Amino acid sequence: MEVKDFRALRISLASPEEIRGWSYGEVTKPETINYRRLRPEKDGLFCEAIFGPTKDWQCYCGKYKQVRYKGIVCEKCGVLVTRSSVRRERMGHIELAAPVAHIWYTRRVPSYLGLLLDISRRNLDRVLYFAQYVIIRIDEHNRARAQKRLDDEVARAKARLEETRQEKVDAIRSQADDNIAALRDTQQQVANELEERQNSQIEAIMKEAQLLQGQLEFEMGKPASADIVFKSGDELIAKKGETLDNSHLKKLNDNVEGLLNQIKAEIEEELERSQSQIEAKIQGIRYQADQEIEAQTSDNTQELEDLITRVEEQRQELMGIQPMQFLNEAQFRELEDRWGNVFEAGMGAEALYEICKDLDMAKMAKELRTQIRSTRSKQLKKKAIKRLRVVESLRKSNNRPEWMILTVLPVIPPDLRPMVQLDGGRFATSDLNDLYRRVINRNNRLKRLLDLGAPDVIVRNEKRMLQEAVDSLIDNSRRGKAVSSRGRRQLKSLSDMLKGKQGRFRRNLLGKRVDYSGRSVIVIGPN
C-alpha cells in the first residue's frame, strides 16, 4: 500500500513486539554486499530474504525469475518473489544482547527518563555508562529476616557475655575463697603453735615453782641453807641464812602469777598481731577480687555497648537501603557482602529497564497530584508538575516507560541507506551502514562473551560500548566524541537525517521550500 497523501505524522514509542511486527527478519551479520559477486550477504544489512529482492520478480539464487511466481518464497534462498521497491519499506531488526537506552529520552533536555524516575542527568549518565550502581528493588521479607537476625545476634551476645562474665566471676571468687581458706589455716596453725608454746612455758614455770614450794615448805621456820632463786622469773625468793616463813611462799606465788600473766599477755599480743596481719591479707584478697569482678563487669558492659552500637549502625544501614539509591563500586561491594539477599542492584540500561518495568503509572500520577497539592515549595511543585506531564503523556498514549529502553533495535529499509557503485569499482555507502555495522559487531561480541561466561568487568565494558554504538546510530551529535569516518567527517545518524533544513521533514515532506537568497529575480515592469 502506497501512502501519498497524509496530513500529520506522529512519532511515539514502540514496544519490542511492535518492532518485531514491523520486521521481516533479524539482521545478525555486519556484512553488506559480497564485493566479488556484488550481491547482498545473507543475514546482513542488505539481505534479500529480509528486505526483499534487488531485482523485480527474481529471487536471490535465481530459481524463480518471472512475475508468474509472484508471492512464492524460494525454499532455497528464502527470498519472496515480488517487486524490488519493497526494499524501500521492509524493515529488519537486531535482537540486542543487553537493553540499551534510547538517547532521545536520556540525553536531550529535558530528559524524559530522568524526569520520570526523578534522577539527575549526571546520575542517569553514570548509571547508563557503567560508572555507578543503582538499587533496583528491595526484598522486604529478607530485610525483616535480616533485622530479626540482628536482634537474635544481640540476644545471643548478651547471653554469651553474661555467661562468660559469670564464669570469670565464679573463678575469681573461688580463687579468693581458696586463698582466704589457706590464710585461715595458717591463722589456726599460728594460734596452735602459740598455744603450745604458752603451755610449754607455763609447764616449765609450774614445775620450777612446785619444786621451790616444796623446798620452802620443807625448810619452813628454818634458816635457808642457800639462796633460793626463782630462775624463770629471775627473782630472789630468800637469801642464805634467812628464816623461811609464809611470806616467802607468798612471794613465790606472786612471782609465779606475775610471770604467768606476762607470758599470757605476750602470747595474746603475738596472736593478735598475727591475726591482724592475716585479716589484713584476707581483706586485701577480698578487695582485689571485688576489683577484678568490677573490672570484668565493666569490660562486659563495654563490650555489650560496642556490640549494640555496631548492630544499631548495621540496622540503620540496612533500613537506609532504598530503591533508586546510587552506589559506587566500593559501597556496592560492601553492601553486597552484608545484605546481598536484601536488595538487587545493577548498572546500565538493564537496571533502568527493570526499574521502569516495576513502575505503576496510575499510582505514580496519584502520588504526584497529592504532592502538588500539599507541597509549599515552588521548586518542588514545578518539578512534580513536569513529572506528572510525562506520566500522563505515557498513560494517555498507552505507552510503557520501559519502551524508552530498547531491547530490539529496528533496522531501516536498505534503500533508505543505499550503497552505490562508483567508477573504478569503489562504493559510496550511507553513513548509517557504518553505524549499524558497529552496533552489530559489538552486539555479536557481547553475545559471545555472555555465552563464554566472561568476567563482569569485561561484560560491563562491552555493554557500555554497545550503548555508545546505539547512541551514535540514533544521534551522533549528543554523546561525547562523535563517530567519524576515515576522512575525519562526522557520520550522519538517524537524527541527522530527520532534523534541519536538509532533513527529511523540511526538505521532502513539507513541499517545495526553495531558498531564494542571493538570487537575481527578474520582475516585469517599466524599469
Coordinates of C-alpha atoms in Angstrom, one line a residue:
M1 CA 0.0 0.0 0.0
E2 CA 1.4 3.4 -1.1
V3 CA 0.5 6.4 1.0
K4 CA 0.9 9.6 -0.9
D5 CA -1.5 11.9 0.8
F6 CA -1.2 12.4 4.6
R7 CA -1.7 15.4 6.8
A8 CA 0.1 14.6 10.0
L9 CA 2.8 12.4 11.3
R10 CA 3.2 11.2 15.0
I11 CA 6.4 9.9 16.4
S12 CA 5.9 7.8 19.5
L13 CA 7.4 4.9 21.5
A14 CA 7.2 1.4 20.1
S15 CA 7.1 -1.8 22.1
P16 CA 9.5 -4.6 21.3
E17 CA 6.6 -6.6 20.0
E18 CA 5.7 -3.8 17.6
I19 CA 9.3 -3.5 16.3
R20 CA 9.4 -7.3 15.7
G21 CA 6.0 -6.9 14.0
W22 CA 7.4 -4.4 11.6
S23 CA 10.5 -6.5 10.9
Y24 CA 10.8 -9.2 8.2
G25 CA 13.8 -10.9 9.9
E26 CA 16.7 -10.5 12.2
V27 CA 20.0 -9.0 11.0
T28 CA 22.8 -11.0 12.6
K29 CA 25.8 -10.2 10.4
P30 CA 27.5 -6.8 9.9
E31 CA 28.3 -7.5 6.2
T32 CA 26.5 -5.5 3.4
I33 CA 27.3 -7.0 0.0
N34 CA 29.8 -9.5 -1.4
Y35 CA 32.3 -7.4 -3.3
R36 CA 33.1 -10.1 -5.8
R37 CA 29.6 -11.1 -6.8
L38 CA 28.1 -7.7 -5.9
R39 CA 25.2 -9.4 -4.2
P40 CA 23.8 -8.8 -0.7
E41 CA 25.2 -11.1 2.1
K42 CA 22.7 -13.4 3.7
D43 CA 21.5 -12.2 7.2
G44 CA 23.5 -9.0 6.6
L45 CA 22.4 -5.4 6.3
F46 CA 21.2 -5.8 2.7
C47 CA 19.9 -9.4 3.0
E48 CA 17.3 -10.1 0.3
A49 CA 15.5 -12.7 2.5
I50 CA 14.7 -9.9 5.0
F51 CA 14.4 -6.8 2.9
G52 CA 13.2 -8.2 -0.4
P53 CA 14.8 -8.9 -3.9
T54 CA 17.1 -6.5 -5.5
K55 CA 15.6 -7.3 -8.9
D56 CA 11.9 -7.4 -9.7
W57 CA 10.3 -10.8 -9.6
Q58 CA 13.6 -12.6 -9.1
C59 CA 14.9 -14.5 -6.0
Y60 CA 18.5 -14.4 -4.7
C61 CA 19.5 -17.8 -6.1
G62 CA 17.7 -17.3 -9.5
K63 CA 15.4 -20.3 -9.2
Y64 CA 12.3 -18.1 -9.7
K65 CA 12.6 -15.3 -12.3
Q66 CA 9.2 -14.4 -13.6
V67 CA 6.2 -12.4 -12.5
R68 CA 4.1 -15.6 -12.6
Y69 CA 6.0 -16.7 -9.4
K70 CA 4.7 -13.7 -7.5
G71 CA 4.2 -14.3 -3.8
I72 CA 6.3 -17.5 -3.7
V73 CA 9.1 -17.8 -1.1
C74 CA 12.1 -19.6 -2.5
E75 CA 12.7 -22.7 -0.5
K76 CA 16.4 -22.5 -1.3
C77 CA 17.3 -18.9 -0.5
G78 CA 14.2 -17.8 1.4
V79 CA 13.5 -14.7 -0.7
L80 CA 9.9 -13.7 -1.5
V81 CA 9.3 -13.2 -5.2
T82 CA 8.0 -9.6 -5.5
R83 CA 8.9 -6.1 -6.7
S84 CA 12.3 -4.7 -5.7
S85 CA 10.5 -1.5 -4.5
V86 CA 9.7 -3.3 -1.2
R87 CA 13.3 -2.7 -0.2
R88 CA 12.1 0.9 0.4
E89 CA 9.6 -0.2 3.1
R90 CA 10.6 -3.5 4.5
M91 CA 12.4 -3.3 7.9
G92 CA 14.6 -5.7 9.8
H93 CA 15.6 -5.8 13.5
I94 CA 18.5 -6.6 15.8
E95 CA 17.9 -8.6 19.0
L96 CA 20.2 -6.7 21.4
A97 CA 22.2 -8.9 23.9
A98 CA 21.6 -6.3 26.6
P99 CA 19.0 -3.5 26.9
V100 CA 20.1 -0.1 25.6
A101 CA 18.6 3.3 26.5
H102 CA 17.2 5.4 23.7
I103 CA 19.3 8.6 23.6
W104 CA 16.3 10.8 22.7
Y105 CA 14.8 10.1 26.1
T106 CA 18.0 10.3 28.1
R107 CA 20.4 12.9 26.7
R108 CA 18.0 15.6 25.5
V109 CA 16.8 18.5 27.7
P110 CA 14.6 17.8 29.5
S111 CA 15.5 14.1 29.9
Y112 CA 12.1 12.3 29.9
L113 CA 13.6 9.1 31.5
G114 CA 15.3 11.2 34.2
L115 CA 12.1 13.2 34.9
L116 CA 10.1 10.0 35.1
L117 CA 12.5 8.3 37.6
D118 CA 13.4 11.6 39.3
I119 CA 17.1 11.2 38.5
S120 CA 19.6 13.9 37.7
R121 CA 21.3 13.9 34.3
R122 CA 24.6 13.2 35.9
N123 CA 23.4 10.2 37.9
L124 CA 21.5 8.9 34.9
D125 CA 24.6 9.1 32.7
R126 CA 26.8 7.4 35.4
V127 CA 24.3 4.5 35.6
L128 CA 23.9 4.2 31.8
Y129 CA 27.6 4.2 31.1
F130 CA 28.6 1.8 34.0
A131 CA 30.2 4.3 36.4
Q132 CA 27.9 3.6 39.4
Y133 CA 25.2 1.1 40.6
V134 CA 21.5 1.8 41.2
I135 CA 19.4 -0.2 43.6
I136 CA 16.6 -1.8 41.5
R137 CA 14.3 -3.3 44.2
I138 CA 14.2 -4.3 47.9
D139 CA 13.1 -7.7 49.2
E140 CA 11.2 -6.6 52.3
H141 CA 10.8 -10.2 53.5
N142 CA 14.5 -10.7 53.6
R143 CA 15.0 -7.3 55.1
A144 CA 12.7 -8.3 58.0
R145 CA 14.6 -11.5 58.4
A146 CA 17.9 -9.6 58.5
Q147 CA 16.5 -7.3 61.2
K148 CA 15.4 -10.4 63.2
R149 CA 18.9 -11.8 62.7
L150 CA 20.4 -8.7 64.2
D151 CA 18.1 -8.8 67.2
D152 CA 18.9 -12.5 67.7
E153 CA 22.6 -11.7 67.4
V154 CA 22.3 -9.1 70.2
A155 CA 20.3 -11.5 72.4
R156 CA 22.9 -14.3 71.8
A157 CA 25.8 -11.9 72.5
K158 CA 24.1 -10.7 75.7
A159 CA 23.6 -14.3 76.9
R160 CA 27.2 -15.3 75.9
L161 CA 28.8 -12.3 77.6
E162 CA 26.7 -12.8 80.7
E163 CA 27.7 -16.5 80.8
T164 CA 31.4 -15.6 80.3
R165 CA 31.2 -12.9 83.0
Q166 CA 29.6 -15.3 85.4
E167 CA 32.2 -18.0 84.8
K168 CA 35.0 -15.5 85.3
V169 CA 33.3 -14.0 88.4
D170 CA 32.9 -17.6 89.8
A171 CA 36.6 -18.3 89.1
I172 CA 37.7 -15.1 90.8
R173 CA 35.5 -15.8 93.8
S174 CA 36.7 -19.4 94.0
Q175 CA 40.3 -18.4 93.8
A176 CA 39.7 -15.7 96.5
D177 CA 37.9 -18.3 98.8
D178 CA 40.8 -20.7 98.3
N179 CA 43.3 -18.1 99.3
I180 CA 41.3 -17.0 102.3
A181 CA 40.9 -20.6 103.4
A182 CA 44.6 -21.1 103.2
L183 CA 45.2 -18.0 105.3
R184 CA 42.6 -19.2 107.8
D185 CA 44.5 -22.5 108.0
T186 CA 47.7 -20.5 108.6
Q187 CA 45.9 -18.4 111.2
Q188 CA 44.8 -21.6 113.1
Q189 CA 48.2 -23.1 112.8
V190 CA 49.9 -20.0 114.3
A191 CA 47.3 -20.0 117.1
N192 CA 48.0 -23.6 117.8
E193 CA 51.8 -23.0 117.8
L194 CA 51.4 -20.1 120.2
E195 CA 49.2 -22.1 122.5
E196 CA 51.7 -25.0 122.5
R197 CA 54.5 -22.5 123.3
Q198 CA 52.5 -20.9 126.1
N199 CA 51.6 -24.3 127.6
S200 CA 55.3 -25.5 127.5
Q201 CA 56.4 -22.2 129.1
I202 CA 53.7 -22.5 131.8
E203 CA 54.6 -26.1 132.4
A204 CA 58.3 -25.3 132.9
I205 CA 57.4 -22.4 135.3
M206 CA 55.0 -24.5 137.3
K207 CA 57.5 -27.4 137.6
E208 CA 60.1 -25.0 138.9
A209 CA 57.6 -23.3 141.2
Q210 CA 56.4 -26.6 142.6
L211 CA 60.0 -27.6 143.4
L212 CA 60.7 -24.3 145.1
Q213 CA 57.3 -24.5 147.0
G214 CA 58.3 -28.0 148.3
Q215 CA 61.7 -26.8 149.3
L216 CA 60.1 -23.8 151.2
E217 CA 57.5 -25.9 152.9
F218 CA 60.2 -28.5 153.9
E219 CA 62.5 -25.9 155.4
M220 CA 59.7 -23.7 156.8
G221 CA 60.8 -22.0 160.1
K222 CA 64.5 -22.8 159.4
P223 CA 67.2 -20.6 158.1
A224 CA 67.8 -21.1 154.3
S225 CA 70.9 -23.2 153.6
A226 CA 71.5 -21.3 150.4
D227 CA 69.9 -18.6 148.3
I228 CA 66.5 -19.6 147.0
V229 CA 66.1 -18.2 143.4
F230 CA 63.1 -18.4 141.1
K231 CA 65.1 -18.8 137.9
S232 CA 62.2 -18.5 135.5
G233 CA 61.3 -15.1 136.8
D234 CA 65.0 -14.3 137.7
E235 CA 63.8 -13.4 141.2
L236 CA 65.5 -14.0 144.7
I237 CA 62.9 -15.5 147.0
A238 CA 65.1 -15.9 150.1
K239 CA 68.7 -15.2 151.0
K240 CA 71.0 -17.7 152.6
G241 CA 70.5 -17.9 156.4
E242 CA 67.2 -16.1 156.1
T243 CA 64.5 -17.8 158.2
L244 CA 61.8 -19.1 155.9
D245 CA 58.1 -18.4 156.5
N246 CA 54.8 -17.9 154.7
S247 CA 55.9 -14.6 153.3
H248 CA 58.4 -16.4 151.2
L249 CA 55.7 -18.7 149.8
K250 CA 53.5 -15.7 149.1
K251 CA 56.4 -14.0 147.3
L252 CA 57.0 -17.2 145.2
N253 CA 53.3 -17.4 144.3
D254 CA 53.2 -13.7 143.4
N255 CA 56.2 -14.1 141.1
V256 CA 54.8 -17.2 139.5
E257 CA 51.4 -15.4 139.0
G258 CA 53.1 -12.3 137.6
L259 CA 55.3 -14.4 135.2
L260 CA 52.3 -16.4 134.0
N261 CA 50.3 -13.2 133.4
Q262 CA 53.3 -11.8 131.4
I263 CA 53.6 -14.9 129.3
K264 CA 49.9 -15.0 128.6
A265 CA 49.9 -11.3 127.7
E266 CA 52.9 -11.7 125.3
I267 CA 51.3 -14.8 123.7
E268 CA 48.0 -13.0 123.3
E269 CA 49.7 -9.9 121.8
E270 CA 51.6 -12.0 119.4
L271 CA 48.5 -13.9 118.4
E272 CA 46.5 -10.7 118.0
R273 CA 49.3 -9.3 115.8
S274 CA 49.4 -12.4 113.7
Q275 CA 45.7 -12.5 113.3
S276 CA 45.6 -8.8 112.4
Q277 CA 48.2 -9.4 109.6
I278 CA 46.2 -12.4 108.3
E279 CA 42.9 -10.4 108.5
A280 CA 44.6 -7.6 106.5
K281 CA 45.7 -10.1 103.9
I282 CA 42.1 -11.5 103.7
Q283 CA 40.7 -8.1 103.3
G284 CA 43.2 -7.4 100.6
I285 CA 42.2 -10.6 98.8
R286 CA 38.5 -9.7 99.0
Y287 CA 39.2 -6.2 97.8
Q288 CA 41.2 -7.4 94.9
A289 CA 38.5 -10.0 94.0
D290 CA 35.9 -7.2 94.1
Q291 CA 38.0 -5.0 91.9
E292 CA 38.5 -7.8 89.4
I293 CA 34.8 -8.6 89.4
E294 CA 34.0 -4.9 88.9
A295 CA 36.6 -4.7 86.0
Q296 CA 35.2 -7.8 84.4
T297 CA 31.6 -6.4 84.7
S298 CA 32.8 -3.1 83.2
D299 CA 34.6 -4.8 80.3
N300 CA 31.5 -7.0 79.7
T301 CA 29.2 -3.9 79.7
Q302 CA 31.6 -2.0 77.4
E303 CA 31.8 -5.0 75.0
L304 CA 28.0 -5.2 75.0
E305 CA 27.6 -1.5 74.4
D306 CA 30.1 -1.7 71.5
L307 CA 28.1 -4.6 70.0
I308 CA 24.8 -2.8 70.4
T309 CA 26.3 0.3 68.8
R310 CA 27.7 -1.8 65.9
V311 CA 24.4 -3.6 65.4
E312 CA 22.5 -0.4 65.5
E313 CA 24.8 1.1 62.8
Q314 CA 24.2 -2.1 60.7
R315 CA 20.4 -1.7 61.4
Q316 CA 20.5 1.9 60.2
E317 CA 22.5 0.9 57.2
L318 CA 20.0 -1.9 56.4
M319 CA 17.0 0.4 56.8
G320 CA 18.7 3.1 54.7
I321 CA 18.9 0.8 51.6
Q322 CA 16.2 2.2 49.3
P323 CA 15.2 1.8 45.7
M324 CA 16.8 4.3 43.3
Q325 CA 19.8 4.7 45.7
F326 CA 23.1 5.2 43.9
L327 CA 26.3 3.3 44.9
N328 CA 29.9 3.4 43.8
E329 CA 31.9 0.2 43.3
A330 CA 33.2 0.1 46.9
Q331 CA 29.8 0.9 48.5
F332 CA 28.1 -1.8 46.4
R333 CA 30.7 -4.4 47.3
E334 CA 30.4 -3.6 51.0
L335 CA 26.6 -3.7 51.0
E336 CA 26.5 -6.8 48.8
D337 CA 28.7 -8.7 51.3
R338 CA 26.4 -7.8 54.2
W339 CA 23.0 -7.6 52.7
G340 CA 23.3 -9.3 49.3
N341 CA 19.9 -11.1 49.7
V342 CA 18.1 -7.9 50.8
F343 CA 18.5 -5.8 47.6
E344 CA 19.1 -6.1 43.9
A345 CA 21.3 -3.5 42.2
G346 CA 22.6 -3.1 38.7
M347 CA 24.3 -0.9 36.1
G348 CA 23.5 0.3 32.7
A349 CA 20.2 0.4 30.8
E350 CA 19.4 -3.1 32.1
A351 CA 19.0 -1.8 35.6
L352 CA 16.8 1.1 34.5
Y353 CA 14.8 -1.3 32.3
E354 CA 14.0 -3.4 35.5
I355 CA 13.0 -0.2 37.4
C356 CA 10.7 1.0 34.6
K357 CA 9.0 -2.4 34.4
D358 CA 8.0 -2.2 38.0
L359 CA 6.5 1.3 37.7
D360 CA 2.8 1.7 38.4
M361 CA 1.9 4.8 36.3
A362 CA -1.6 5.3 37.9
K363 CA -0.2 5.1 41.4
M364 CA 2.7 7.5 40.4
A365 CA 0.2 10.0 38.9
K366 CA -1.9 9.9 42.1
E367 CA 1.2 10.5 44.3
L368 CA 2.4 13.4 42.2
R369 CA -1.0 15.1 42.3
T370 CA -1.0 14.7 46.1
Q371 CA 2.5 16.2 46.2
I372 CA 1.5 19.1 44.0
R373 CA -1.5 19.9 46.3
S374 CA 0.3 19.5 49.6
T375 CA 3.8 21.0 48.9
R376 CA 4.6 24.6 49.6
S377 CA 7.9 24.7 47.8
K378 CA 7.6 26.3 44.4
Q379 CA 10.6 24.4 43.1
L380 CA 9.2 21.0 44.2
K381 CA 5.8 21.8 42.8
K382 CA 7.3 22.8 39.4
K383 CA 9.3 19.6 39.3
A384 CA 6.3 17.5 40.3
I385 CA 4.2 19.1 37.5
K386 CA 6.9 18.3 34.9
R387 CA 7.0 14.7 36.1
L388 CA 3.2 14.5 36.1
R389 CA 3.1 15.7 32.5
V390 CA 5.5 12.9 31.4
V391 CA 3.5 10.3 33.4
E392 CA 0.1 11.4 32.0
S393 CA 1.5 11.5 28.4
L394 CA 2.7 7.9 28.8
R395 CA -0.7 6.9 30.3
K396 CA -2.9 8.6 27.6
S397 CA -0.8 7.2 24.7
N398 CA -0.9 3.7 26.3
N399 CA 2.9 3.6 26.3
R400 CA 5.0 1.9 28.9
P401 CA 8.1 3.6 30.3
E402 CA 10.3 0.5 29.7
W403 CA 9.9 1.1 26.0
M404 CA 12.3 4.0 26.3
I405 CA 14.9 1.2 26.8
L406 CA 15.5 -0.7 23.6
T407 CA 15.7 -4.5 23.7
V408 CA 15.1 -4.8 20.0
L409 CA 16.7 -2.3 17.5
P410 CA 14.8 -1.6 14.2
V411 CA 16.9 -1.6 11.0
I412 CA 15.5 0.8 8.4
P413 CA 15.0 -0.3 4.8
P414 CA 18.2 -0.7 2.8
D415 CA 17.0 1.7 0.0
L416 CA 17.0 4.5 2.6
R417 CA 20.7 3.8 3.4
P418 CA 22.0 2.8 -0.1
M419 CA 25.3 1.6 -1.4
V420 CA 26.2 3.0 -4.8
Q421 CA 29.0 1.7 -7.0
L422 CA 31.3 4.4 -8.4
D423 CA 33.6 4.4 -11.4
G424 CA 36.7 2.3 -10.7
G425 CA 34.8 -0.3 -8.7
R426 CA 34.6 1.7 -5.5
F427 CA 31.4 2.0 -3.4
A428 CA 29.8 5.0 -1.8
T429 CA 27.7 4.0 1.2
S430 CA 25.4 5.7 3.6
D431 CA 26.8 6.6 7.0
L432 CA 24.0 4.6 8.6
N433 CA 25.5 1.3 7.3
D434 CA 28.8 2.0 9.1
L435 CA 26.8 2.9 12.3
Y436 CA 24.7 -0.2 12.0
R437 CA 27.8 -2.3 11.4
R438 CA 29.4 -1.0 14.7
V439 CA 26.2 -2.0 16.6
I440 CA 26.0 -5.5 15.1
N441 CA 29.7 -6.2 15.7
R442 CA 29.5 -5.1 19.3
N443 CA 26.2 -6.9 19.9
N444 CA 27.7 -10.2 18.5
R445 CA 30.8 -9.8 20.6
L446 CA 28.7 -9.3 23.7
K447 CA 26.6 -12.4 23.0
R448 CA 29.8 -14.4 22.6
L449 CA 31.2 -13.1 25.9
L450 CA 28.0 -13.9 27.7
D451 CA 28.0 -17.4 26.3
L452 CA 31.6 -17.9 27.4
G453 CA 30.8 -16.6 30.9
A454 CA 33.4 -13.8 30.7
P455 CA 34.2 -11.7 33.9
D456 CA 31.8 -8.9 34.9
V457 CA 34.4 -6.2 34.1
I458 CA 34.7 -7.3 30.5
V459 CA 31.0 -7.8 30.0
R460 CA 30.2 -4.4 31.5
N461 CA 32.7 -2.7 29.2
E462 CA 31.2 -4.4 26.2
K463 CA 27.7 -3.4 27.3
R464 CA 28.9 0.2 27.6
M465 CA 30.4 0.1 24.1
L466 CA 27.1 -1.3 22.7
Q467 CA 25.2 1.6 24.4
E468 CA 27.6 4.1 22.8
A469 CA 27.2 2.4 19.4
V470 CA 23.4 2.6 19.5
D471 CA 23.7 6.3 20.8
S472 CA 25.8 7.1 17.7
L473 CA 23.4 5.4 15.4
I474 CA 20.4 7.3 16.7
D475 CA 22.0 10.7 17.3
N476 CA 25.7 11.0 16.6
S477 CA 25.9 14.6 18.0
R478 CA 24.7 14.0 21.5
R479 CA 27.1 11.7 23.3
G480 CA 30.7 12.9 23.7
K481 CA 33.0 12.5 20.8
A482 CA 31.1 11.8 17.6
V483 CA 31.9 8.8 15.5
S484 CA 33.7 9.9 12.3
S485 CA 34.8 8.4 9.0
R486 CA 38.4 8.0 7.8
G487 CA 38.3 11.5 6.4
R488 CA 37.5 12.9 9.9
R489 CA 34.0 13.6 8.7
Q490 CA 31.3 13.2 11.4
L491 CA 28.9 10.3 10.3
K492 CA 25.3 11.3 9.8
S493 CA 23.0 9.4 12.2
L494 CA 19.2 8.8 12.0
S495 CA 18.5 12.1 13.8
D496 CA 20.7 14.0 11.3
M497 CA 18.6 12.5 8.5
L498 CA 15.4 14.0 10.1
K499 CA 16.4 17.3 11.5
G500 CA 17.4 20.6 10.0
K501 CA 17.0 22.2 6.6
Q502 CA 18.4 19.2 4.8
G503 CA 16.4 16.8 6.9
R504 CA 13.5 14.6 5.7
F505 CA 10.7 16.8 7.0
R506 CA 11.8 20.3 5.8
R507 CA 13.4 19.0 2.5
N508 CA 10.9 16.4 1.4
L509 CA 7.7 16.2 3.4
L510 CA 6.6 19.8 3.7
G511 CA 6.5 20.6 -0.1
K512 CA 8.9 22.7 -2.1
R513 CA 10.9 25.1 0.0
V514 CA 13.3 26.9 -2.4
D515 CA 16.0 29.1 -1.0
Y516 CA 15.9 32.3 -3.0
S517 CA 18.7 34.1 -1.0
G518 CA 21.4 35.5 -3.2
R519 CA 19.5 35.1 -6.5
S520 CA 18.6 37.7 -9.1
V521 CA 14.9 37.8 -9.7
I522 CA 13.5 39.3 -12.9
V523 CA 10.3 41.2 -12.4
I524 CA 8.1 42.5 -15.2
G525 CA 7.8 46.3 -15.1
P526 CA 8.6 49.6 -16.9
N527 CA 12.1 49.7 -15.4

